[in-house]
Coordinates of C-alpha atoms in Angstrom, one line a residue:
Chain L
M1 CA -37.6 16.4 3.5
G2 CA -35.5 19.3 4.5
K3 CA -37.0 21.8 6.8
K4 CA -36.9 25.2 5.3
R5 CA -34.9 27.6 7.3
K6 CA -37.0 29.8 9.6
H7 CA -36.1 33.4 9.1
S8 CA -37.1 34.2 12.7
E9 CA -34.3 32.1 14.0
T10 CA -31.5 33.9 12.4
Q11 CA -32.5 37.4 12.2
T12 CA -29.5 39.4 13.0
A13 CA -29.3 42.9 14.4
E14 CA -28.6 44.3 11.0
P15 CA -30.9 47.2 10.5
R16 CA -32.6 47.8 7.3
K17 CA -31.9 51.4 7.2
K18 CA -33.3 53.8 4.8
D19 CA -31.0 55.4 2.4
E20 CA -30.2 58.6 4.3
G21 CA -27.4 60.3 2.6
A22 CA -28.7 60.7 -0.9
P23 CA -30.7 64.0 -1.3
E24 CA -32.5 62.9 -4.4
R25 CA -34.2 60.1 -2.7
P26 CA -37.6 59.7 -4.3
K27 CA -40.9 59.1 -2.6
R28 CA -41.5 55.7 -1.6
T29 CA -42.8 53.9 -4.6
L30 CA -43.0 50.3 -5.6
M31 CA -39.5 50.6 -6.8
G32 CA -38.5 52.6 -3.8
W33 CA -36.9 49.8 -1.8
K34 CA -34.8 48.9 -4.8
D35 CA -33.0 52.1 -4.4
K36 CA -30.9 50.6 -1.7
D37 CA -27.7 50.0 -3.3
E38 CA -27.0 46.4 -4.0
V39 CA -23.3 46.7 -4.3
S40 CA -22.0 44.6 -7.1
Q41 CA -18.4 44.5 -7.9
Q42 CA -18.5 47.4 -10.1
T43 CA -19.5 50.2 -7.9
E44 CA -16.8 52.1 -6.3
S45 CA -16.7 51.8 -2.5
T46 CA -18.2 54.8 -0.9
P47 CA -17.8 54.0 2.8
D48 CA -19.7 57.0 4.1
S49 CA -23.2 56.3 2.9
P50 CA -24.9 53.8 5.1
Q51 CA -26.1 51.5 2.4
V52 CA -27.2 48.1 3.0
F53 CA -24.9 45.6 1.5
R54 CA -26.4 42.6 -0.1
N55 CA -24.3 39.9 -1.5
K56 CA -25.7 39.0 -4.8
E57 CA -23.0 36.7 -5.9
K58 CA -23.8 34.0 -8.3
V59 CA -21.3 31.6 -9.5
M60 CA -21.5 29.6 -12.7
V61 CA -19.9 26.2 -12.6
T62 CA -19.0 24.5 -15.8
C63 CA -16.5 22.1 -17.2
S64 CA -15.0 21.3 -20.5
R65 CA -15.8 18.2 -22.5
R66 CA -13.8 15.1 -22.1
I67 CA -13.5 15.6 -18.5
N68 CA -12.3 12.8 -16.2
Y69 CA -14.7 11.0 -13.8
R70 CA -12.8 12.1 -10.8
Y71 CA -12.8 15.7 -11.8
R72 CA -16.4 15.6 -12.7
H73 CA -17.2 14.4 -9.3
L74 CA -15.1 17.2 -7.9
M75 CA -17.1 19.6 -9.9
L76 CA -20.4 18.1 -8.6
N77 CA -19.0 18.3 -5.1
M78 CA -18.4 22.0 -5.6
V79 CA -21.9 22.4 -6.9
S80 CA -23.3 20.9 -3.7
L81 CA -21.0 23.0 -1.5
L82 CA -22.0 26.3 -3.0
P83 CA -25.7 26.9 -2.9
H84 CA -25.3 30.1 -4.8
C85 CA -24.0 28.5 -7.9
K86 CA -25.5 27.5 -11.2
K87 CA -24.3 24.4 -13.0
D88 CA -24.1 24.7 -16.7
N89 CA -23.6 22.3 -19.5
K90 CA -20.2 21.3 -20.8
V91 CA -18.5 23.7 -23.1
E92 CA -16.5 23.0 -26.2
S93 CA -12.9 23.4 -25.4
R94 CA -11.4 25.0 -28.5
S95 CA -12.2 28.1 -30.5
S96 CA -12.1 31.4 -28.6
K97 CA -12.9 30.0 -25.3
G98 CA -12.8 33.3 -23.5
A99 CA -15.5 35.0 -25.4
T100 CA -17.9 32.0 -25.3
L101 CA -17.5 31.6 -21.6
N102 CA -18.1 35.3 -21.0
E103 CA -21.2 35.2 -23.1
L104 CA -22.5 32.2 -21.1
I105 CA -21.9 33.9 -17.9
E106 CA -23.8 36.9 -19.0
L107 CA -26.6 34.8 -20.2
R108 CA -27.1 33.0 -16.9
G109 CA -26.8 36.3 -15.1
C110 CA -23.9 35.3 -12.9
S111 CA -21.2 37.4 -11.5
S112 CA -18.4 34.9 -11.2
A113 CA -17.5 31.6 -12.7
L114 CA -15.6 28.4 -11.8
F115 CA -14.5 26.6 -14.9
F116 CA -12.9 23.2 -14.8
E117 CA -10.9 22.4 -17.8
C118 CA -9.4 19.0 -18.2
R119 CA -6.6 18.4 -20.7
K120 CA -5.6 15.1 -22.1
H121 CA -7.8 13.3 -19.6
Q122 CA -5.1 13.9 -17.1
D123 CA -4.6 17.5 -16.0
L124 CA -7.2 19.6 -14.4
Y125 CA -7.1 23.4 -14.7
M126 CA -9.5 25.5 -12.7
W127 CA -10.4 29.0 -13.7
M128 CA -11.8 31.4 -11.2
A129 CA -13.1 34.5 -12.9
R130 CA -15.2 37.5 -12.1
C131 CA -17.5 38.1 -15.0
P132 CA -17.9 41.5 -16.5
N133 CA -14.4 42.8 -16.4
G134 CA -12.9 41.4 -13.3
P135 CA -9.7 39.5 -12.9
S136 CA -9.4 35.8 -13.6
V137 CA -7.0 33.2 -12.3
K138 CA -5.9 29.9 -13.8
F139 CA -4.9 27.2 -11.4
L140 CA -3.5 23.7 -11.9
V141 CA -5.3 21.3 -9.6
N142 CA -3.5 18.5 -7.8
A143 CA -4.2 16.0 -5.2
V144 CA -7.9 15.6 -5.7
H145 CA -9.9 13.7 -3.2
T146 CA -13.6 13.9 -3.7
M147 CA -16.3 13.6 -1.1
E148 CA -17.2 10.1 -2.2
E149 CA -14.1 8.7 -0.6
L150 CA -15.0 6.6 2.4
K151 CA -12.1 7.8 4.5
L152 CA -13.6 11.2 4.6
T153 CA -16.3 10.6 7.1
G154 CA -17.8 13.9 8.0
N155 CA -21.1 15.3 6.9
H156 CA -22.8 18.7 7.1
L157 CA -25.9 20.5 6.2
K158 CA -26.2 21.1 2.5
G159 CA -26.1 24.9 2.0
S160 CA -25.1 26.0 5.4
R161 CA -22.8 29.0 5.3
P162 CA -19.2 28.0 5.7
L163 CA -16.6 29.7 7.9
L164 CA -13.6 30.6 5.8
T165 CA -10.2 30.4 7.4
F166 CA -7.1 31.7 5.7
S167 CA -3.6 31.3 6.8
S168 CA -1.7 34.5 7.5
N169 CA 0.5 34.3 4.5
F170 CA -2.4 35.5 2.3
E171 CA -1.5 39.0 3.5
K172 CA 2.1 38.7 2.4
D173 CA 1.8 39.8 -1.1
A174 CA -0.5 41.5 -3.6
H175 CA -1.4 38.5 -5.7
W176 CA -2.3 36.5 -2.6
K177 CA -4.5 39.3 -1.4
L178 CA -6.3 39.4 -4.7
L179 CA -6.8 35.6 -4.6
K180 CA -8.1 35.8 -1.1
E181 CA -10.7 38.3 -2.0
M182 CA -11.8 36.3 -5.0
I183 CA -12.0 33.2 -2.8
I184 CA -14.1 35.0 -0.2
Q185 CA -16.5 36.1 -2.8
I186 CA -16.8 32.9 -4.7
F187 CA -16.7 30.4 -1.9
G188 CA -18.6 32.3 0.7
T189 CA -22.4 31.7 0.7
P190 CA -24.4 34.9 0.6
K191 CA -26.1 35.7 3.8
E192 CA -29.7 35.4 3.1
H193 CA -29.6 33.3 0.1
R194 CA -32.7 31.3 -0.7
K195 CA -31.0 27.9 -0.5
S196 CA -28.8 28.6 2.4
K197 CA -29.3 26.9 5.8
P198 CA -29.0 28.6 9.1
Y199 CA -26.3 27.1 11.2
H200 CA -22.6 27.1 10.7
D201 CA -21.4 23.6 10.9
H202 CA -18.5 23.4 8.6
V203 CA -15.2 25.2 8.0
F204 CA -13.2 25.8 4.9
V205 CA -9.4 25.9 5.2
F206 CA -7.4 27.8 2.6
S207 CA -3.8 27.7 3.4
I208 CA -0.7 28.5 1.5
V209 CA 2.0 26.0 1.8
D210 CA 4.9 25.9 -0.6
D211 CA 3.2 28.4 -2.9
H212 CA 0.2 26.3 -3.3
I213 CA -3.3 26.9 -2.0
W214 CA -4.5 23.9 -0.1
F215 CA -8.3 23.4 0.5
R216 CA -9.9 21.4 3.2
N217 CA -13.4 21.2 4.4
Y218 CA -14.2 20.1 8.0
Q219 CA -17.4 19.5 9.8
I220 CA -17.6 20.9 13.3
S221 CA -18.8 18.3 15.6
V222 CA -19.5 18.7 19.2
P223 CA -20.7 15.9 21.4
H224 CA -24.2 16.5 22.5
N225 CA -24.1 15.4 26.1
E226 CA -25.4 18.6 27.3
S227 CA -28.9 18.5 26.0
D228 CA -29.0 22.2 25.7
K229 CA -29.5 23.6 22.2
M230 CA -26.4 25.7 22.4
V231 CA -23.3 23.9 23.6
R232 CA -21.6 26.4 25.7
G233 CA -19.1 24.5 27.7
G234 CA -18.5 22.1 24.9
L235 CA -15.9 24.3 23.2
D236 CA -13.1 22.2 24.5
K237 CA -14.6 19.0 23.2
M238 CA -15.1 20.4 19.7
T239 CA -13.6 18.2 17.1
L240 CA -13.4 18.5 13.4
V241 CA -14.1 15.7 11.0
E242 CA -13.1 16.0 7.4
V243 CA -15.9 16.1 4.9
G244 CA -14.0 16.7 1.8
P245 CA -13.3 17.4 -1.0
R246 CA -9.6 18.1 -0.9
F247 CA -7.5 19.7 -3.5
C248 CA -4.4 21.7 -4.0
L249 CA -4.3 24.7 -6.3
N250 CA -1.2 25.9 -8.1
P251 CA -1.7 29.4 -9.5
I252 CA -0.4 29.8 -13.0
K253 CA -1.4 33.2 -14.2
I254 CA -3.7 36.0 -13.2
F255 CA -5.3 38.0 -16.0
A256 CA -6.8 41.4 -15.8
G257 CA -9.8 40.6 -17.8
S258 CA -12.3 37.7 -17.6
F259 CA -10.7 34.7 -19.3
G260 CA -8.2 36.8 -21.0
G261 CA -6.7 40.2 -21.1
P262 CA -3.2 41.3 -20.0
T263 CA -1.3 39.2 -17.6
L264 CA -1.0 40.6 -14.2
Y265 CA 0.9 37.8 -12.6
E266 CA 2.7 34.8 -13.7
N267 CA 4.0 32.1 -11.4
P268 CA 7.7 31.8 -11.8
F269 CA 7.9 28.4 -10.4
Y270 CA 5.3 26.8 -12.5
V271 CA 6.2 24.0 -14.8
S272 CA 3.4 22.7 -17.0
P273 CA 2.6 19.0 -16.6
N274 CA 3.3 18.5 -20.3
Q275 CA 6.8 19.7 -19.8
I276 CA 7.3 17.4 -16.9
R277 CA 6.1 14.4 -19.0
A278 CA 8.4 15.4 -21.8
L279 CA 11.3 15.6 -19.5
E280 CA 10.7 12.2 -18.2
K281 CA 10.4 10.7 -21.7
R282 CA 13.6 12.4 -22.6
K283 CA 15.3 10.9 -19.6
K284 CA 14.1 7.5 -20.6
A285 CA 15.2 8.0 -24.2
G286 CA 18.5 8.9 -22.8
K287 CA 18.8 5.6 -21.1
Y288 CA 18.6 3.6 -24.3
A289 CA 21.1 5.9 -26.1
K290 CA 23.5 5.6 -23.2
K291 CA 23.2 1.8 -23.4
V292 CA 24.0 1.7 -27.1
K293 CA 27.0 4.0 -26.5
A294 CA 28.2 1.9 -23.7
K295 CA 28.1 -1.2 -26.0
T296 CA 30.1 0.4 -28.7
R297 CA 32.6 1.7 -26.3
R298 CA 33.0 -1.8 -24.9
K299 CA 33.6 -3.1 -28.3
M300 CA 36.3 -0.6 -29.1
H301 CA 37.9 -1.3 -25.8
E302 CA 38.0 -5.0 -26.5
Q303 CA 39.4 -4.5 -30.0
S304 CA 42.2 -2.3 -28.8
N305 CA 43.2 -4.6 -25.9
P306 CA 43.0 -8.2 -27.2
L307 CA 42.9 -11.0 -24.7
E308 CA 45.7 -13.5 -24.5
P309 CA 44.8 -16.8 -26.0
D310 CA 43.3 -19.1 -23.5
E311 CA 45.3 -22.1 -22.7
F312 CA 42.5 -24.2 -21.6
A313 CA 40.1 -23.3 -24.4
D314 CA 40.2 -26.7 -26.2
M315 CA 40.7 -28.8 -23.1
W316 CA 37.3 -30.3 -23.4
R317 CA 37.1 -30.4 -27.1
E318 CA 36.3 -33.9 -28.3
Chain S
M1 CA -1.9 11.8 -7.2
G2 CA -0.1 13.4 -4.4
P3 CA 1.6 16.6 -4.8
R4 CA 5.2 16.5 -4.0
S5 CA 7.1 19.4 -5.1
K6 CA 10.7 18.6 -5.1
D7 CA 11.9 21.6 -3.5
L8 CA 15.3 22.0 -5.1
S9 CA 15.1 25.8 -5.2
L10 CA 17.6 27.4 -2.9
L11 CA 16.2 30.7 -3.8
Q12 CA 13.0 30.3 -2.1
V13 CA 12.1 33.9 -2.6
E14 CA 8.9 35.5 -3.8
N15 CA 9.8 36.6 -7.2
N16 CA 10.1 40.4 -7.3
V17 CA 12.1 40.4 -10.4
E18 CA 10.0 42.8 -12.4
D19 CA 9.2 46.2 -11.3
D20 CA 5.7 47.4 -11.2
A21 CA 5.7 49.5 -14.3
D22 CA 7.1 46.8 -16.5
D23 CA 4.6 44.9 -18.4
V24 CA 6.7 42.5 -20.3
I25 CA 4.5 40.2 -22.2
D26 CA 6.6 37.2 -23.0
D27 CA 6.2 33.6 -23.9
A28 CA 7.2 31.9 -20.7
S29 CA 10.5 30.3 -21.4
E30 CA 11.3 28.9 -18.1
E31 CA 14.5 27.3 -17.2
E32 CA 14.0 23.6 -16.9
E33 CA 16.5 22.4 -14.5
S34 CA 14.0 20.6 -12.5
E35 CA 14.2 17.0 -11.6
S36 CA 10.8 15.6 -12.4
E37 CA 10.0 12.6 -10.3
Q38 CA 6.4 13.2 -9.7
E39 CA 3.7 15.4 -11.1
D40 CA 4.1 18.6 -9.3
V41 CA 7.5 20.1 -9.8
K42 CA 9.1 23.4 -9.1
L43 CA 11.8 25.0 -11.0
M44 CA 15.1 25.4 -9.4
E45 CA 15.3 29.0 -10.0
P46 CA 12.5 31.4 -10.5
S47 CA 11.9 32.1 -14.1
K48 CA 13.3 35.4 -15.1
T49 CA 10.5 36.3 -17.4
A50 CA 7.6 36.0 -15.1
I51 CA 5.4 39.0 -15.0
Y52 CA 4.5 40.7 -11.8
N53 CA 2.3 43.8 -12.2
R54 CA 1.8 44.8 -8.6
E55 CA 0.0 48.0 -9.4
G56 CA -2.4 46.3 -11.7
L57 CA -3.1 43.7 -9.0
V58 CA -3.8 46.2 -6.3
E59 CA -6.0 48.1 -8.7
K60 CA -8.1 45.1 -9.5
L61 CA -8.3 44.2 -5.9
E62 CA -9.9 47.5 -5.1
D63 CA -12.2 47.1 -8.1
I64 CA -13.7 43.9 -6.9
S65 CA -13.6 44.1 -3.2
W66 CA -16.7 44.9 -1.2
P67 CA -17.0 48.1 0.6
E68 CA -15.2 48.5 3.9
N69 CA -18.1 48.7 6.2
V70 CA -19.5 45.4 5.3
D71 CA -20.5 43.4 8.3
W72 CA -18.2 40.5 9.2
M73 CA -21.3 38.3 9.0
H74 CA -21.2 38.6 5.2
K75 CA -17.7 37.6 4.8
L76 CA -17.3 35.1 7.6
C77 CA -13.6 35.0 7.0
L78 CA -11.0 34.5 9.6
D79 CA -7.2 34.9 9.5
I80 CA -5.2 32.5 11.4
D81 CA -1.6 33.0 12.1
Q82 CA 0.6 30.3 10.9
E83 CA 3.6 30.2 13.1
K84 CA 5.9 27.7 11.6
E85 CA 6.8 26.5 8.2
V86 CA 5.2 23.3 7.3
D87 CA 7.0 20.8 5.2
V88 CA 4.8 19.9 2.3
N89 CA 6.0 16.3 2.0
D90 CA 5.3 15.4 5.6
D91 CA 1.7 14.4 5.3
L92 CA 0.9 14.2 9.0
A93 CA 2.4 17.5 9.9
R94 CA 0.7 19.2 7.0
E95 CA -2.7 17.8 7.8
L96 CA -2.2 18.7 11.4
A97 CA -1.4 22.3 10.5
F98 CA -4.6 22.5 8.5
Y99 CA -6.6 21.0 11.3
T100 CA -5.2 23.4 13.9
Q101 CA -5.9 26.3 11.6
A102 CA -9.5 25.2 11.3
L103 CA -9.9 24.6 15.0
E104 CA -8.5 28.0 15.8
G105 CA -10.8 29.6 13.3
T106 CA -13.8 27.8 14.7
R107 CA -13.0 28.9 18.2
L108 CA -12.7 32.5 17.2
A109 CA -15.9 32.4 15.2
F110 CA -17.6 30.7 18.2
D111 CA -16.6 33.5 20.4
K112 CA -17.8 36.1 18.0
F113 CA -21.1 34.4 17.6
Q114 CA -21.5 34.1 21.3
S115 CA -20.8 37.8 21.7
M116 CA -23.4 38.6 19.1
G117 CA -25.9 36.3 20.5
L118 CA -26.4 34.3 17.4
P119 CA -26.9 30.6 17.0
F120 CA -23.8 28.9 15.9
L121 CA -23.9 25.2 16.0
R122 CA -26.6 22.9 14.7
P123 CA -29.0 21.7 17.4
P124 CA -29.4 18.0 17.5
D125 CA -33.0 17.9 16.5
Y126 CA -32.6 19.9 13.4
Y127 CA -33.0 17.6 10.4
A128 CA -32.4 18.8 6.9
E129 CA -30.8 17.7 3.8
M130 CA -27.1 16.9 4.2
V131 CA -24.4 17.1 1.7
K132 CA -23.8 13.4 1.7
T133 CA -26.7 11.0 1.3
D134 CA -27.7 8.6 4.0
A135 CA -26.8 5.7 1.8
H136 CA -23.3 7.1 1.5
M137 CA -23.0 7.5 5.3
Q138 CA -24.1 3.9 5.7
K139 CA -21.2 2.8 3.5
V140 CA -18.8 4.9 5.6
K141 CA -20.2 3.4 8.8
G142 CA -19.8 -0.1 7.3
K143 CA -16.2 0.6 6.4
L144 CA -15.4 1.9 9.8
L145 CA -17.0 -1.1 11.5
A146 CA -15.1 -3.5 9.3
Q147 CA -11.8 -1.8 10.2
K148 CA -12.6 -2.0 13.9
R149 CA -13.5 -5.6 13.6
Q150 CA -10.2 -6.3 11.8
I151 CA -8.2 -4.7 14.5
E152 CA -10.1 -6.6 17.2
E153 CA -9.6 -9.9 15.4
A154 CA -5.9 -9.3 15.0
E155 CA -5.7 -8.5 18.7
E156 CA -7.6 -11.7 19.7
R157 CA -5.4 -13.8 17.5
R158 CA -2.3 -12.4 19.0
K159 CA -3.6 -12.9 22.5
A160 CA -4.6 -16.5 21.7
R161 CA -1.1 -17.1 20.4
E162 CA 0.4 -15.7 23.5
A163 CA -1.9 -17.6 25.8
K164 CA -1.1 -20.9 24.0
R165 CA 2.6 -20.3 24.4
I166 CA 2.3 -19.6 28.0
A167 CA 0.0 -22.6 28.6
K168 CA 2.6 -24.8 26.9
E169 CA 5.3 -23.5 29.1
V170 CA 3.2 -24.1 32.2
Q171 CA 2.5 -27.6 31.0
A172 CA 6.1 -28.4 30.5
E173 CA 6.8 -27.1 33.9
K174 CA 4.2 -29.3 35.4
L175 CA 5.5 -32.4 33.7
K176 CA 9.0 -31.7 34.9
E177 CA 7.7 -31.3 38.4
R178 CA 6.0 -34.6 38.3
A179 CA 9.0 -36.4 36.9
K180 CA 11.1 -34.8 39.6
Q181 CA 8.7 -35.9 42.3
K182 CA 8.6 -39.4 41.0
K183 CA 12.4 -39.6 41.0
Q184 CA 12.5 -38.2 44.4
E185 CA 10.2 -40.7 45.8
I186 CA 12.0 -43.6 44.3
E187 CA 15.2 -42.3 45.7
E188 CA 13.7 -42.1 49.1
V189 CA 12.5 -45.6 49.0
K190 CA 15.9 -46.8 48.0
K191 CA 17.5 -44.8 50.7
W192 CA 15.1 -46.2 53.2
R193 CA 15.8 -49.7 52.1
K194 CA 19.5 -49.2 52.3
Q195 CA 19.0 -47.8 55.7
R196 CA 17.1 -50.8 56.8
Q197 CA 19.6 -53.0 55.3
Q198 CA 22.4 -51.4 57.1
S199 CA 20.7 -51.4 60.4
G200 CA 20.0 -55.1 60.0
F201 CA 16.3 -55.2 59.4
K202 CA 15.5 -54.2 62.9
D203 CA 11.9 -53.6 63.3
G204 CA 12.0 -50.1 64.6
K205 CA 8.8 -48.6 63.5
D206 CA 10.0 -45.1 63.9
S207 CA 12.5 -45.5 61.1
M208 CA 9.7 -46.1 58.6
P209 CA 9.7 -43.2 56.3
D210 CA 6.5 -41.6 55.6
L211 CA 6.0 -42.9 52.1
G212 CA 2.5 -41.8 51.8
F213 CA 0.9 -45.0 50.6
E214 CA -0.5 -46.0 53.8
D215 CA -3.5 -43.7 53.9
G216 CA -5.4 -45.6 51.2
K217 CA -5.3 -42.6 49.0
A218 CA -3.9 -44.6 46.1
F219 CA -6.9 -46.8 46.0
E220 CA -9.1 -43.9 45.2
R221 CA -9.6 -42.9 41.7
S222 CA -7.9 -39.8 40.4
S223 CA -10.2 -37.0 41.1
K224 CA -9.7 -35.7 37.6
K225 CA -12.8 -36.2 35.7
R226 CA -12.5 -37.0 32.1
P227 CA -15.5 -36.4 30.2
G228 CA -16.8 -39.1 28.0
V229 CA -15.3 -41.9 30.0
S230 CA -17.5 -44.1 31.9
P231 CA -16.1 -45.5 35.1
G232 CA -16.1 -49.0 33.8
D233 CA -14.2 -48.2 30.7
R234 CA -10.9 -49.9 30.8
S235 CA -9.6 -48.5 27.6
G236 CA -9.5 -45.0 29.1
G237 CA -12.0 -43.4 26.8
K238 CA -10.1 -44.1 23.7
A239 CA -12.1 -46.9 22.3
K240 CA -13.8 -44.7 19.9
Q241 CA -10.6 -43.2 18.5
G242 CA -10.7 -43.1 14.7
G243 CA -14.4 -43.7 14.7
G244 CA -15.2 -40.2 13.4
K245 CA -13.6 -40.6 10.1
G246 CA -14.2 -44.2 9.4
N247 CA -17.6 -44.2 10.8
N248 CA -19.3 -46.0 8.0
K249 CA -16.6 -48.6 7.8
N250 CA -16.5 -49.4 11.4
K251 CA -20.2 -49.6 12.0
K252 CA -20.2 -53.2 11.0
N253 CA -17.3 -53.7 13.4
R254 CA -19.1 -52.0 16.1
E255 CA -22.3 -53.9 15.7
F256 CA -20.4 -57.1 15.8
R257 CA -18.5 -56.2 18.9
D258 CA -21.6 -55.0 20.6
S259 CA -23.3 -58.2 19.9
K260 CA -20.4 -60.2 21.0
F261 CA -19.4 -58.5 24.2
G262 CA -22.3 -56.5 25.1
F263 CA -22.0 -52.7 25.2
G264 CA -18.9 -51.1 26.5
G265 CA -16.2 -53.3 25.2
K266 CA -14.5 -56.5 26.3
K267 CA -14.5 -57.2 29.9
G268 CA -11.9 -59.5 31.3
M269 CA -9.3 -61.6 29.7
K270 CA -11.2 -64.7 28.9
K271 CA -10.2 -67.2 26.4
Q272 CA -9.6 -65.5 23.1
N273 CA -8.4 -68.0 20.5
T274 CA -10.8 -70.8 20.4
A275 CA -12.0 -72.9 17.6
E276 CA -15.0 -70.8 17.0
T277 CA -13.3 -67.5 17.0
T278 CA -10.5 -68.4 14.6
N279 CA -12.8 -68.3 11.7
D280 CA -14.9 -65.5 12.8
F281 CA -14.4 -62.6 10.5
R282 CA -17.2 -60.4 11.5
A283 CA -14.8 -58.2 13.5
F284 CA -12.5 -57.5 10.6
N285 CA -13.1 -54.9 7.9
K286 CA -11.2 -54.7 4.7
G287 CA -8.6 -52.1 5.6
G288 CA -7.9 -53.5 9.0
A289 CA -8.9 -50.8 11.4
A290 CA -6.1 -49.2 13.2
G291 CA -7.5 -48.8 16.6
N292 CA -6.1 -47.6 19.8
K293 CA -3.2 -49.5 21.1
K294 CA -4.5 -49.3 24.5
R295 CA -7.4 -51.6 23.7
K296 CA -6.5 -55.1 24.6
R297 CA -7.2 -57.3 21.7

């Protein structure tokens, strides 16, 4: 039912230049055009040579077994938001998780991965990793609202390229900058992807508040009174409607390798949810112990200060 | 499932404890002085053993980042300045901050697209697969309409209540007015009579007060129309009171009355208690219908 995107509409001014700088450029063969460097994450940046950059990012999205329904829906929402992703089957949680995942990513030919790990049916951890030897981050996910909630009323084209907005505090420190780069690469749809749609009608918001990364997804809606195709004067009447999903990421650790490797960064303020629950239980246990202590104390007090005999004690005795 | 980080940390500093070269790999033994009320909690002080390898981070960043001369069109990323600190726990302010950030970003992007001459927004006649299905959007619409209807109904109910109260007040006012009028008129008559008495019943027609019953107006019927009351109905339209509920019981009664008096009830005070009518029990039903007191029995 969807109209396939017409390439003619969105041809940009980007030239398809020939590879000029390299002297050993072969004659134009069948493989010739493939000589244009497709910059993957491994090549060093050589800013001088006018190479054509093609974003060939592919993200593999998986989850662990025994995942909650809410988190599964979140994962499915992510799959529908990223047209350049590949959804894979559930993975077994234990036993050398890192190696298995890396193999899977290689197998599917992806360059990054989003792995949703659910522990104890309660806590959701999200891993963002760059496959071959790139960094990986582990987040704790909070405040999940999926797209199915009826209060999130917006809607947008499936596969249209999002605008990514970042708050300025992503530039404040090194680890935020790294996270920003990873987010741009994973969440940004490649430009001429097969499944991407032309117009830009939604915005992603990544903002750091209180050392957490908050994610929001809004639809850009402009009232179409002016029957023109492009709404020029309608900039003032532009409103944003939330599409969802919503979540909040708490970075735990950044590793140098993919799903493992030496730790580059550890969040000093992070408390694992297990510890939180343990603390609460200990507090509750403390309540009972205190009560028992209070009782014994009262008993001792009563024994040491005996009451005077009550005059009226046997007034009503028969 | 809301995140509320109890921000007890007075040292709200980015943790720059470790130097770059240090690569202390440690089991994270954080200090747990946090109050845990809800899920997401922060430590009071930053853990001393947290690793921060700035050099490594920067190195990795350079590894993975795209080359510098990449078109903005590939990245589509916008940096929005966040002026003031947003309190996490204040939902409205936080969401507002996100909204303004998105709006700013969209405006900037729109300008850029305009300058590049590229299409930006979706034209209204472009139909394609959307990220939420039509069925889902129907549900959303239903919910919104239901909400709107609820609000409207509440409004209406409130207005009706207000109107009733006002109407009641107005009615009370009117009754008071009428009572006052009546009293006044009686007083006037008394006064006039007294006057006449004092002046010895002289027949001075000019001293007649204008009492207002000389114009024959009183013989007209009140212009208030009461629906359901025929002009000849002396019971004032209340003959059928109580006939709704006890309809089946009173049908026999009705039929009898109709046959006895003709339709419309008893007319005129003729002889009631005669020898024939004493033993006539057609008019009575078992319970003894409680009719309207106004009806002359």
